XYZ file of C-alpha atoms in Angstrom:
641
model
C 4.128 -254.618 -76.191
C 7.514 -252.564 -75.370
C 8.181 -249.435 -77.167
C 11.473 -249.128 -78.952
C 14.126 -248.040 -76.994
C 11.832 -249.230 -73.269
C 12.607 -251.815 -70.598
C 11.234 -255.247 -70.631
C 8.024 -256.341 -68.700
C 7.757 -252.908 -67.556
C 11.269 -253.017 -65.566
C 13.904 -250.422 -65.755
C 16.754 -251.630 -68.332
C 20.239 -251.756 -66.613
C 21.683 -248.329 -66.521
C 18.865 -246.897 -68.500
C 18.495 -243.225 -68.739
C 22.149 -242.830 -67.841
C 25.401 -241.724 -69.901
C 26.493 -244.998 -70.846
C 29.902 -244.483 -69.095
C 28.736 -243.964 -65.701
C 24.744 -242.940 -65.253
C 22.577 -239.252 -64.936
C 23.210 -237.013 -62.022
C 23.130 -240.101 -59.193
C 26.352 -242.132 -59.528
C 24.360 -245.338 -58.643
C 21.991 -245.182 -60.919
C 20.672 -248.552 -61.832
C 23.645 -249.850 -60.349
C 21.080 -252.801 -58.228
C 19.586 -254.079 -61.549
C 23.104 -253.939 -63.440
C 24.440 -256.123 -60.529
C 21.589 -258.338 -60.436
C 21.899 -258.750 -64.451
C 25.363 -259.336 -64.584
C 25.528 -262.399 -61.955
C 26.505 -260.308 -58.937
C 25.072 -258.953 -56.146
C 23.431 -261.290 -53.432
C 23.783 -265.015 -53.617
C 19.706 -265.944 -53.102
C 18.799 -262.959 -55.531
C 20.730 -265.193 -58.223
C 19.709 -268.424 -56.967
C 23.650 -269.170 -55.176
C 26.541 -268.198 -56.177
C 27.412 -271.522 -57.582
C 24.514 -271.190 -59.491
C 25.677 -268.461 -61.273
C 29.486 -269.141 -61.683
C 28.242 -272.777 -63.344
C 25.969 -270.324 -65.165
C 29.300 -268.380 -66.483
C 31.698 -271.258 -67.136
C 29.168 -273.127 -69.304
C 28.874 -269.926 -70.791
C 32.207 -269.343 -71.290
C 32.519 -272.838 -72.068
C 30.852 -272.266 -75.302
C 32.264 -269.462 -76.232
C 35.426 -270.909 -76.619
C 33.568 -273.925 -78.801
C 32.764 -271.389 -80.934
C 36.032 -269.788 -81.436
C 37.244 -273.356 -81.886
C 34.605 -274.304 -84.386
C 34.791 -270.451 -86.433
C 39.209 -270.413 -86.255
C 39.675 -273.906 -87.875
C 42.035 -275.479 -88.149
C 43.716 -273.532 -85.813
C 42.596 -275.896 -83.191
C 44.819 -278.832 -84.708
C 48.013 -277.332 -85.346
C 49.404 -278.498 -81.923
C 48.524 -281.801 -81.958
C 50.059 -281.802 -86.140
C 53.239 -280.061 -84.771
C 52.262 -277.112 -87.067
C 52.388 -273.246 -86.566
C 50.908 -270.741 -88.461
C 53.290 -269.300 -91.366
C 54.529 -265.877 -89.808
C 57.841 -264.198 -88.644
C 55.403 -262.127 -85.752
C 54.140 -265.841 -84.551
C 57.820 -266.847 -84.190
C 58.578 -264.040 -82.436
C 55.843 -264.906 -79.758
C 57.014 -268.412 -79.542
C 60.769 -267.366 -78.704
C 59.444 -264.228 -76.192
C 57.436 -267.843 -74.326
C 60.537 -269.389 -74.646
C 62.565 -266.593 -73.438
C 59.944 -265.710 -70.476
C 60.159 -269.175 -69.180
C 63.951 -269.615 -69.489
C 64.172 -265.803 -67.681
C 61.801 -266.776 -64.818
C 62.762 -270.192 -64.151
C 66.641 -268.915 -63.906
C 65.490 -265.756 -62.444
C 66.638 -263.355 -64.614
C 65.329 -260.389 -66.556
C 63.360 -261.255 -69.626
C 63.688 -257.748 -70.880
C 67.014 -258.047 -72.124
C 68.597 -260.800 -74.182
C 72.054 -261.643 -75.897
C 69.601 -264.533 -77.801
C 68.817 -261.862 -80.429
C 71.685 -259.917 -82.459
C 74.196 -262.206 -81.026
C 76.426 -261.039 -79.146
C 75.503 -257.433 -79.059
C 72.208 -258.239 -77.475
C 69.381 -256.201 -76.474
C 66.803 -254.489 -74.912
C 62.729 -256.128 -74.948
C 61.207 -253.117 -73.298
C 59.243 -252.044 -76.453
C 59.188 -255.366 -78.083
C 55.866 -257.632 -78.328
C 57.241 -259.671 -75.338
C 53.511 -260.659 -73.456
C 55.186 -260.526 -70.535
C 52.230 -261.781 -68.062
C 50.884 -264.103 -70.531
C 54.180 -265.567 -71.159
C 54.877 -266.097 -67.210
C 51.388 -267.374 -66.492
C 52.302 -270.165 -69.602
C 55.709 -270.648 -68.012
C 54.452 -273.905 -66.637
C 52.867 -274.872 -69.781
C 56.269 -274.147 -71.655
C 58.896 -276.174 -69.183
C 56.505 -279.273 -69.785
C 55.074 -279.240 -73.193
C 57.685 -276.965 -74.601
C 56.559 -272.797 -76.198
C 54.426 -273.766 -79.332
C 52.256 -275.618 -76.706
C 51.857 -272.585 -75.137
C 51.309 -270.304 -78.154
C 48.448 -273.104 -79.536
C 46.497 -273.284 -76.314
C 46.932 -269.032 -76.216
C 45.241 -269.242 -79.559
C 42.691 -271.521 -79.237
C 41.313 -270.386 -76.211
C 41.557 -265.917 -76.600
C 38.766 -265.831 -78.597
C 36.389 -267.291 -76.386
C 38.073 -265.110 -73.665
C 37.086 -262.144 -75.782
C 33.111 -262.928 -76.147
C 33.032 -263.803 -72.512
C 34.607 -260.842 -71.039
C 32.839 -258.496 -74.283
C 29.728 -260.364 -72.404
C 30.637 -258.770 -69.288
C 30.488 -255.432 -70.473
C 27.797 -255.892 -72.214
C 25.407 -256.882 -69.854
C 25.715 -253.661 -67.848
C 23.516 -252.010 -70.227
C 22.116 -255.576 -72.128
C 19.897 -258.388 -71.256
C 21.412 -261.785 -71.127
C 20.740 -262.592 -75.221
C 21.198 -259.689 -76.178
C 24.705 -259.113 -73.907
C 25.827 -262.984 -75.376
C 25.061 -262.140 -79.167
C 27.317 -258.822 -78.239
C 30.219 -261.271 -76.987
C 29.589 -263.499 -79.896
C 29.657 -260.362 -82.307
C 33.013 -259.282 -80.990
C 35.161 -262.378 -79.719
C 34.567 -264.329 -82.918
C 34.522 -261.424 -85.276
C 36.711 -261.931 -88.654
C 39.099 -258.540 -87.583
C 39.781 -259.678 -83.809
C 39.849 -263.249 -85.062
C 42.672 -262.636 -87.657
C 44.518 -261.435 -85.626
C 44.584 -264.456 -83.260
C 45.769 -266.774 -86.344
C 48.815 -263.949 -86.688
C 49.080 -261.022 -84.177
C 48.440 -262.838 -80.674
C 50.042 -259.640 -79.011
C 46.865 -257.677 -80.525
C 44.293 -260.398 -79.362
C 45.503 -260.729 -75.942
C 45.241 -257.056 -75.964
C 42.387 -256.711 -76.854
C 40.901 -258.627 -74.308
C 41.561 -255.483 -71.730
C 39.245 -253.427 -73.742
C 36.074 -254.719 -72.903
C 37.381 -254.970 -69.481
C 38.231 -251.932 -69.076
C 35.122 -250.482 -70.225
C 33.148 -252.731 -67.788
C 36.093 -252.087 -64.952
C 35.748 -248.109 -65.744
C 32.082 -247.807 -66.046
C 31.512 -249.609 -62.683
C 34.037 -247.400 -61.065
C 31.631 -244.589 -62.559
C 28.833 -246.279 -61.390
C 29.800 -246.638 -57.429
C 33.029 -244.869 -56.858
C 35.103 -246.101 -53.962
C 38.449 -247.559 -53.669
C 37.587 -251.433 -54.326
C 36.598 -251.113 -57.955
C 39.408 -247.988 -58.478
C 41.706 -251.071 -57.404
C 39.839 -252.945 -59.545
C 40.518 -250.686 -62.613
C 43.410 -249.839 -61.644
C 44.893 -254.181 -61.817
C 43.370 -254.355 -65.218
C 45.168 -251.431 -66.852
C 48.224 -252.551 -65.314
C 47.346 -255.868 -66.549
C 47.344 -254.437 -70.269
C 50.674 -252.804 -70.270
C 52.083 -256.326 -69.299
C 49.961 -258.037 -71.870
C 50.880 -255.641 -75.024
C 51.868 -251.788 -74.719
C 49.395 -250.704 -77.481
C 46.157 -252.351 -76.667
C 47.117 -250.625 -72.915
C 47.247 -247.319 -74.410
C 44.065 -247.535 -76.528
C 42.513 -248.953 -73.293
C 43.787 -246.167 -71.443
C 42.283 -244.038 -73.909
C 39.345 -245.860 -73.354
C 38.672 -245.654 -69.946
C 39.562 -241.528 -70.260
C 36.803 -241.135 -72.395
C 34.576 -242.919 -69.649
C 36.010 -241.396 -66.591
C 37.122 -238.014 -67.595
C 33.830 -236.019 -68.039
C 32.783 -237.720 -64.754
C 35.344 -236.552 -62.636
C 35.175 -233.044 -64.674
C 31.259 -232.937 -63.357
C 31.837 -234.243 -59.790
C 34.853 -231.334 -59.427
C 32.082 -228.686 -60.862
C 28.956 -229.689 -59.474
C 30.264 -231.840 -56.081
C 31.678 -230.587 -53.094
C 32.967 -232.481 -49.732
C 32.603 -236.211 -49.366
C 31.693 -237.188 -52.668
C 34.038 -235.624 -54.541
C 36.740 -236.845 -52.609
C 35.755 -240.043 -52.579
C 35.857 -239.842 -56.461
C 39.369 -238.718 -56.864
C 40.359 -240.914 -53.818
C 38.776 -243.953 -56.343
C 40.640 -242.638 -59.924
C 43.894 -241.927 -57.863
C 44.057 -245.990 -56.334
C 43.231 -246.910 -60.041
C 46.276 -244.688 -61.179
C 48.507 -245.794 -58.158
C 47.750 -249.786 -58.740
C 48.371 -249.429 -62.599
C 51.741 -248.077 -62.273
C 52.698 -250.583 -59.326
C 51.510 -253.383 -61.243
C 52.872 -252.356 -65.131
C 56.069 -250.922 -62.977
C 58.041 -253.988 -64.078
C 57.662 -253.116 -68.372
C 57.744 -248.901 -67.684
C 61.188 -249.455 -65.860
C 62.327 -251.415 -68.998
C 60.996 -248.818 -71.205
C 62.718 -246.563 -69.405
C 65.741 -248.097 -69.350
C 65.576 -248.823 -73.261
C 64.615 -245.015 -74.197
C 67.271 -243.550 -71.671
C 69.517 -245.602 -73.806
C 68.470 -244.389 -76.846
C 66.495 -247.598 -78.212
C 63.389 -246.371 -78.387
C 64.634 -243.550 -80.964
C 63.079 -243.422 -84.489
C 63.547 -240.544 -87.079
C 60.525 -238.402 -87.778
C 60.127 -239.278 -91.434
C 60.827 -243.435 -90.421
C 57.531 -243.216 -88.370
C 55.589 -240.838 -90.400
C 55.892 -243.076 -93.759
C 54.716 -245.940 -91.831
C 51.587 -244.254 -90.853
C 50.456 -243.257 -94.223
C 50.490 -248.002 -94.688
C 47.816 -248.888 -92.055
C 44.651 -246.465 -92.574
C 41.558 -248.527 -93.769
C 39.271 -246.851 -96.244
C 35.729 -246.640 -96.846
C 33.384 -248.153 -97.645
C 35.525 -251.200 -97.001
C 35.662 -250.733 -93.587
C 32.209 -251.272 -93.471
C 32.355 -253.687 -95.962
C 31.038 -257.955 -96.300
C 33.943 -259.818 -94.201
C 36.385 -261.146 -96.680
C 35.536 -265.064 -95.076
C 32.509 -265.508 -97.383
C 34.843 -266.050 -100.315
C 35.005 -269.792 -98.208
C 31.368 -270.082 -98.842
C 30.999 -269.158 -102.253
C 29.898 -265.357 -100.835
C 32.833 -263.794 -102.644
C 30.402 -261.056 -104.806
C 28.852 -260.066 -100.853
C 32.450 -258.711 -99.813
C 33.901 -257.246 -103.505
C 33.832 -253.948 -101.434
C 36.202 -254.915 -99.361
C 39.782 -254.333 -100.017
C 43.053 -253.580 -97.679
C 46.290 -251.855 -99.332
C 47.953 -254.486 -96.113
C 46.851 -257.761 -96.247
C 49.262 -258.774 -93.944
C 48.591 -256.711 -91.727
C 44.773 -257.395 -90.350
C 41.590 -258.073 -91.553
C 39.517 -254.685 -91.315
C 36.094 -254.426 -91.494
C 32.792 -254.438 -89.082
C 31.549 -256.384 -91.580
C 27.650 -256.270 -93.015
C 25.874 -257.567 -90.010
C 27.620 -256.420 -87.212
C 27.032 -252.818 -89.295
C 23.051 -253.846 -89.903
C 22.652 -255.238 -86.261
C 24.346 -252.311 -84.923
C 22.330 -249.526 -86.891
C 19.113 -251.575 -85.804
C 20.188 -251.423 -82.223
C 20.871 -247.518 -82.344
C 17.532 -247.164 -84.044
C 15.852 -248.836 -81.202
C 17.115 -247.942 -78.354
C 17.534 -244.691 -79.525
C 16.308 -242.795 -76.277
C 18.984 -244.344 -74.130
C 21.791 -241.604 -73.841
C 24.513 -244.940 -73.417
C 23.103 -246.064 -77.015
C 24.220 -242.930 -78.360
C 27.503 -242.557 -76.062
C 28.207 -246.789 -77.947
C 27.527 -245.175 -80.966
C 30.340 -242.407 -80.911
C 32.841 -245.100 -79.660
C 32.322 -246.940 -83.018
C 32.604 -243.640 -84.924
C 35.270 -242.201 -83.077
C 37.078 -246.267 -83.189
C 36.226 -245.962 -87.487
C 37.859 -242.679 -87.570
C 40.515 -243.039 -86.762
C 41.326 -246.113 -88.391
C 41.003 -244.022 -91.319
C 44.633 -243.231 -90.576
C 45.922 -239.553 -91.723
C 44.762 -239.674 -95.322
C 40.932 -240.556 -96.550
C 40.804 -243.194 -99.051
C 37.180 -244.176 -100.713
C 37.314 -246.743 -102.777
C 39.922 -246.705 -104.681
C 41.435 -243.088 -104.730
C 43.016 -240.953 -102.065
C 42.442 -238.045 -100.838
C 44.002 -235.158 -98.058
C 41.714 -233.086 -96.969
C 43.549 -229.466 -95.447
C 47.035 -231.115 -96.440
C 49.658 -230.597 -94.254
C 53.001 -231.764 -94.581
C 54.637 -233.435 -91.420
C 57.907 -235.052 -90.872
C 57.893 -234.304 -95.018
C 55.004 -236.590 -94.931
C 51.991 -235.767 -96.288
C 48.469 -236.115 -94.025
C 45.412 -234.433 -93.468
C 44.836 -232.023 -90.348
C 40.583 -232.926 -90.528
C 41.519 -236.787 -89.536
C 41.582 -237.367 -86.017
C 44.575 -239.868 -86.258
C 46.301 -237.501 -87.712
C 46.412 -235.486 -84.423
C 46.380 -238.741 -82.017
C 49.892 -239.114 -83.355
C 51.211 -235.737 -82.447
C 49.936 -236.139 -79.121
C 53.330 -236.656 -76.662
C 54.073 -240.892 -75.792
C 51.333 -241.616 -78.733
C 53.416 -241.498 -81.540
C 54.378 -245.252 -81.596
C 50.431 -246.237 -82.666
C 51.864 -246.997 -86.105
C 48.817 -248.826 -87.146
C 46.087 -247.232 -87.326
C 44.068 -249.684 -88.485
C 44.247 -251.518 -85.363
C 42.367 -248.365 -83.720
C 38.906 -250.133 -85.297
C 38.637 -252.884 -82.485
C 37.980 -249.593 -80.035
C 34.925 -249.245 -82.711
C 34.209 -252.541 -82.932
C 33.687 -252.844 -78.870
C 31.005 -250.310 -79.539
C 29.185 -251.399 -82.461
C 28.893 -254.855 -80.532
C 27.417 -253.939 -77.630
C 24.947 -251.984 -80.147
C 23.911 -254.808 -82.240
C 23.440 -257.122 -79.591
C 20.366 -254.561 -78.087
C 19.024 -254.582 -81.901
C 19.370 -258.991 -81.336
C 18.080 -258.294 -78.345
C 14.956 -256.430 -79.874
C 14.305 -258.685 -82.133
C 14.712 -262.250 -79.443
C 11.954 -260.152 -77.683
C 9.437 -259.885 -80.612
C 10.190 -263.434 -82.218
C 9.125 -264.548 -78.422
C 5.656 -262.297 -79.059
C 2.427 -264.626 -79.689
C 1.887 -265.732 -83.493
C 1.682 -263.183 -86.295
C 3.111 -261.443 -88.929
C 4.819 -258.950 -86.951
C 6.304 -261.861 -85.122
C 6.765 -264.193 -87.609
C 9.159 -260.943 -89.030
C 11.055 -261.139 -86.808
C 11.983 -264.292 -86.542
C 12.954 -264.714 -89.909
C 15.104 -261.297 -89.874
C 17.040 -263.044 -86.798
C 17.068 -266.009 -88.399
C 19.214 -264.141 -91.150
C 21.386 -262.636 -88.803
C 22.050 -265.541 -86.833
C 23.140 -267.471 -90.430
C 24.496 -264.264 -91.713
C 26.698 -263.894 -88.776
C 27.988 -267.196 -88.994
C 28.942 -267.047 -92.264
C 30.966 -263.495 -91.554
C 32.619 -264.524 -88.198
C 36.119 -266.398 -87.782
C 38.912 -267.238 -90.003
C 40.567 -270.033 -91.311
C 44.430 -269.040 -91.881
C 43.281 -268.254 -95.357
C 46.649 -267.771 -97.704
C 49.023 -268.716 -95.034
C 51.205 -272.145 -95.002
C 51.722 -273.007 -91.788
C 54.975 -274.243 -90.652
C 56.635 -276.884 -88.036
C 57.381 -276.460 -84.434
C 60.079 -278.696 -85.033
C 62.955 -279.189 -87.851
C 64.524 -282.196 -86.148
C 67.196 -283.586 -88.823
C 67.876 -279.977 -89.769
C 68.078 -278.959 -85.634
C 69.936 -282.207 -83.942
C 73.478 -281.791 -84.107
C 72.985 -277.735 -83.295
C 71.011 -278.774 -80.260
C 73.972 -281.867 -79.721
C 75.987 -278.599 -79.434
C 76.651 -277.172 -75.997
C 79.206 -274.227 -76.634
C 77.047 -271.748 -76.393
C 78.256 -270.545 -79.625
C 76.161 -268.349 -82.505
C 74.059 -269.599 -85.326
C 74.044 -267.247 -87.714
C 70.871 -267.930 -90.118
C 70.771 -266.557 -93.502
C 68.906 -264.134 -94.855
C 70.262 -261.912 -92.270
C 68.706 -259.241 -90.947
C 67.572 -257.383 -87.640
C 64.101 -257.303 -88.453
C 60.440 -256.457 -87.031
C 58.977 -252.947 -86.804
C 61.493 -249.824 -87.152
C 64.413 -249.132 -88.245
C 64.807 -251.996 -90.248
C 68.433 -253.418 -91.326
C 69.422 -256.442 -93.502
C 67.061 -258.699 -95.372
C 64.132 -259.604 -94.483
C 64.901 -263.766 -92.027
C 63.448 -266.420 -92.804
C 60.132 -267.850 -91.133
C 61.371 -270.576 -88.787
C 64.869 -269.728 -87.419
C 63.678 -268.231 -83.971
C 61.140 -271.417 -83.797
C 64.582 -273.620 -83.521
C 66.389 -271.673 -81.520
C 63.932 -272.525 -78.969
C 65.105 -275.997 -79.300
C 68.710 -275.844 -79.265
C 69.507 -272.810 -76.800
C 71.925 -271.004 -79.265
C 71.759 -267.577 -79.684
C 70.820 -266.052 -82.621
C 72.939 -263.338 -84.901
C 69.447 -262.458 -86.047
C 66.481 -260.556 -84.210
C 62.932 -259.867 -84.892
C 61.170 -256.916 -82.604
C 59.009 -254.277 -82.340
C 61.965 -251.730 -82.258
C 65.421 -252.234 -83.224
C 67.063 -250.684 -80.756
C 69.982 -248.087 -82.263
C 72.624 -248.829 -79.721
C 72.053 -253.153 -80.594
C 72.449 -251.260 -84.550
C 75.122 -249.576 -83.764
C 76.647 -252.565 -82.072
C 76.286 -255.184 -84.948
C 77.641 -252.814 -87.997
C 80.940 -251.941 -85.390
C 81.852 -256.116 -86.150
C 83.540 -255.748 -89.874
C 81.514 -259.160 -90.766
C 78.037 -258.099 -90.165
C 78.442 -254.902 -92.032
C 79.821 -256.784 -95.168
C 77.426 -259.621 -95.206
C 74.328 -256.964 -95.392
C 76.415 -254.940 -98.088
C 76.390 -258.062 -100.109
C 73.219 -258.992 -99.894
C 71.877 -255.568 -100.863
C 74.475 -256.136 -104.454
C 76.922 -254.056 -103.034
C 81.007 -255.222 -103.241
C 83.509 -255.761 -100.177
C 87.091 -255.092 -101.207
C 89.737 -257.324 -100.209
C 90.895 -255.943 -97.056
C 87.536 -255.235 -95.912
C 86.575 -259.169 -96.436
C 89.665 -260.115 -94.786
C 88.886 -258.159 -91.951
C 85.528 -259.666 -91.700
C 86.888 -263.442 -91.789
C 89.062 -262.669 -88.562
C 85.794 -260.789 -87.025
C 83.885 -263.885 -87.736
C 86.380 -266.124 -85.863
C 86.020 -263.656 -83.324
C 82.220 -263.348 -83.167
C 82.263 -267.202 -82.135
C 80.230 -268.284 -84.984
C 79.522 -272.139 -85.112
C 76.858 -272.636 -87.577
C 75.631 -270.914 -90.228
C 72.089 -272.091 -91.631
C 70.960 -271.224 -95.084
C 67.743 -270.707 -95.357
C 67.664 -269.755 -99.001
C 70.554 -266.853 -100.069
C 71.847 -265.753 -103.251
C 75.186 -266.974 -104.920
C 77.338 -263.731 -103.891
C 76.237 -264.590 -100.243
C 77.182 -268.104 -100.335
C 80.603 -267.098 -102.003
C 80.862 -264.178 -99.258
C 80.575 -267.322 -96.972
C 83.643 -269.104 -98.375
C 85.743 -265.925 -98.579
C 85.119 -265.788 -94.793
C 86.225 -269.205 -93.776
C 83.010 -271.495 -93.711
C 82.623 -274.786 -95.390
C 79.177 -276.411 -95.818
C 78.240 -280.010 -93.507
C 75.272 -280.921 -94.543
C 72.062 -280.753 -95.967
C 68.198 -281.110 -95.500
C 65.971 -280.280 -98.173
C 66.522 -277.136 -99.611
C 68.500 -275.669 -95.834
C 72.331 -275.985 -95.848
C 74.116 -275.926 -92.581
C 78.071 -274.515 -92.825
C 80.437 -274.497 -90.169
C 83.598 -272.712 -89.943
C 86.329 -274.269 -91.244
C 89.731 -275.618 -90.116
C 92.397 -273.117 -88.943
């Protein structure tokens, strides 16, 4: 019988007795066992490469099937011509279409005149997901961007499980790692993002991948593993910049202590080998990420990434999660009429995510830490969990329904706590754009999931022992963990209505017009992140734009570049339209100028999704007339001149 935290069958655990990221004083400590258990190494030792690859493919397929099950009915949406009803989803569909269009025309995907027309905008800081969009280009060109979105959303939870399994195998046995992968990739926190924030779920793939690459580099430093680590970080930048920043922080947490120890304790060849490996990682990451970095630098140089300090600081207050809600039961339990178990959960921004680790994962993680407390790796993973949770609190501390600001200070006119780590993180140069503190909980979720895998592994070993009270108790607890974990897992799109992938009757006349004229959707706005201009736009215009190919006057992007705002508001038509939408009046002279400007803007179609009578009167005054209606949506065209 093994003692808690000990080895199995008298054999050393992978990485046992080592600091989680890199091992003991010897860089190769535990490496042969870790390689064997991760399915790599000599072909003969693992029964052949084909057999090992087959096992991994079977596991990946099982994870994908589990992801489909816990996100049902998402898998049915592509076959029913539906998408999750969200402006963010519309923007991802548009991004998939735009990247495929630019790639097929050898154009620059980080610059567009098909939003905020005719001014156009730079997309260096947008959620363009260029790497996934590039990989999905054949699917997009053959079946459309909505099909690409659906396929990515269907596959991502399973992929998240698998990459977490690979990372967990550095420390855990097969069953513990399988559990860790499932607890991470199928969690409500992750699957909610898969439904509504595809860029976040795709970017989250790189957290376990970074952890695995950095730990492997630390255990066996060399330029091949440095290149692998650089490829992961570079690809993260090309997928989602926010996730790339978090992945870089994770890599730094793994590698910085190791490098510092090497510089202090080692001399000569060993230290040079480690430095060269890190240099290789940095160079490869920079080269791979260079297209995105260049686009970001160009936008920043043009003033398109600037935002007032107060505007940013005010958003920081919106996205912090409180306690004990962060450790409460998943709201998914409501679907099984077990809402009382999730009564402690609440979040002030329910349209931004579900921010809780869940009681099952928390309990399993605490068990995992308790039974492996002798391993330094377990304490490092616990620290990762704690750090992610602490950062997710945001700049103020919310306990239940009350908010506290310990060690309060004013920063850009906003009251924040100097005690909380997030308040300091956003002051680091380059980190101020991390507006959503809640997403940093994903970092903690990774550490907690691997610890929980250790707890499940311990229960599995106890359950396999000969019949007796300890074995029976372990089996009962293991069954409870599995059943309760399944109840908390996943998300089913609760609270949102799907939207159609196509509006053929509405869009057919516009698609038949090949003049390239601008389509104005009402309400009009340049929206998304910050700053916000105009009114909140409708859900479907950007999806419809992928079918008809016309430039849109509206925009929806993570950052609305100030040069774009300036150029758009120079047009009297748009300036006056925003005023009318806000309930302000435009004088006769301004309306006359707006009418002349509307003709110069080449606005060929106005799609009124829902507008006030004041806005419709403004359309008439500026020369537009109703043309046709489909349901509640009216289409206007310029009157005869």
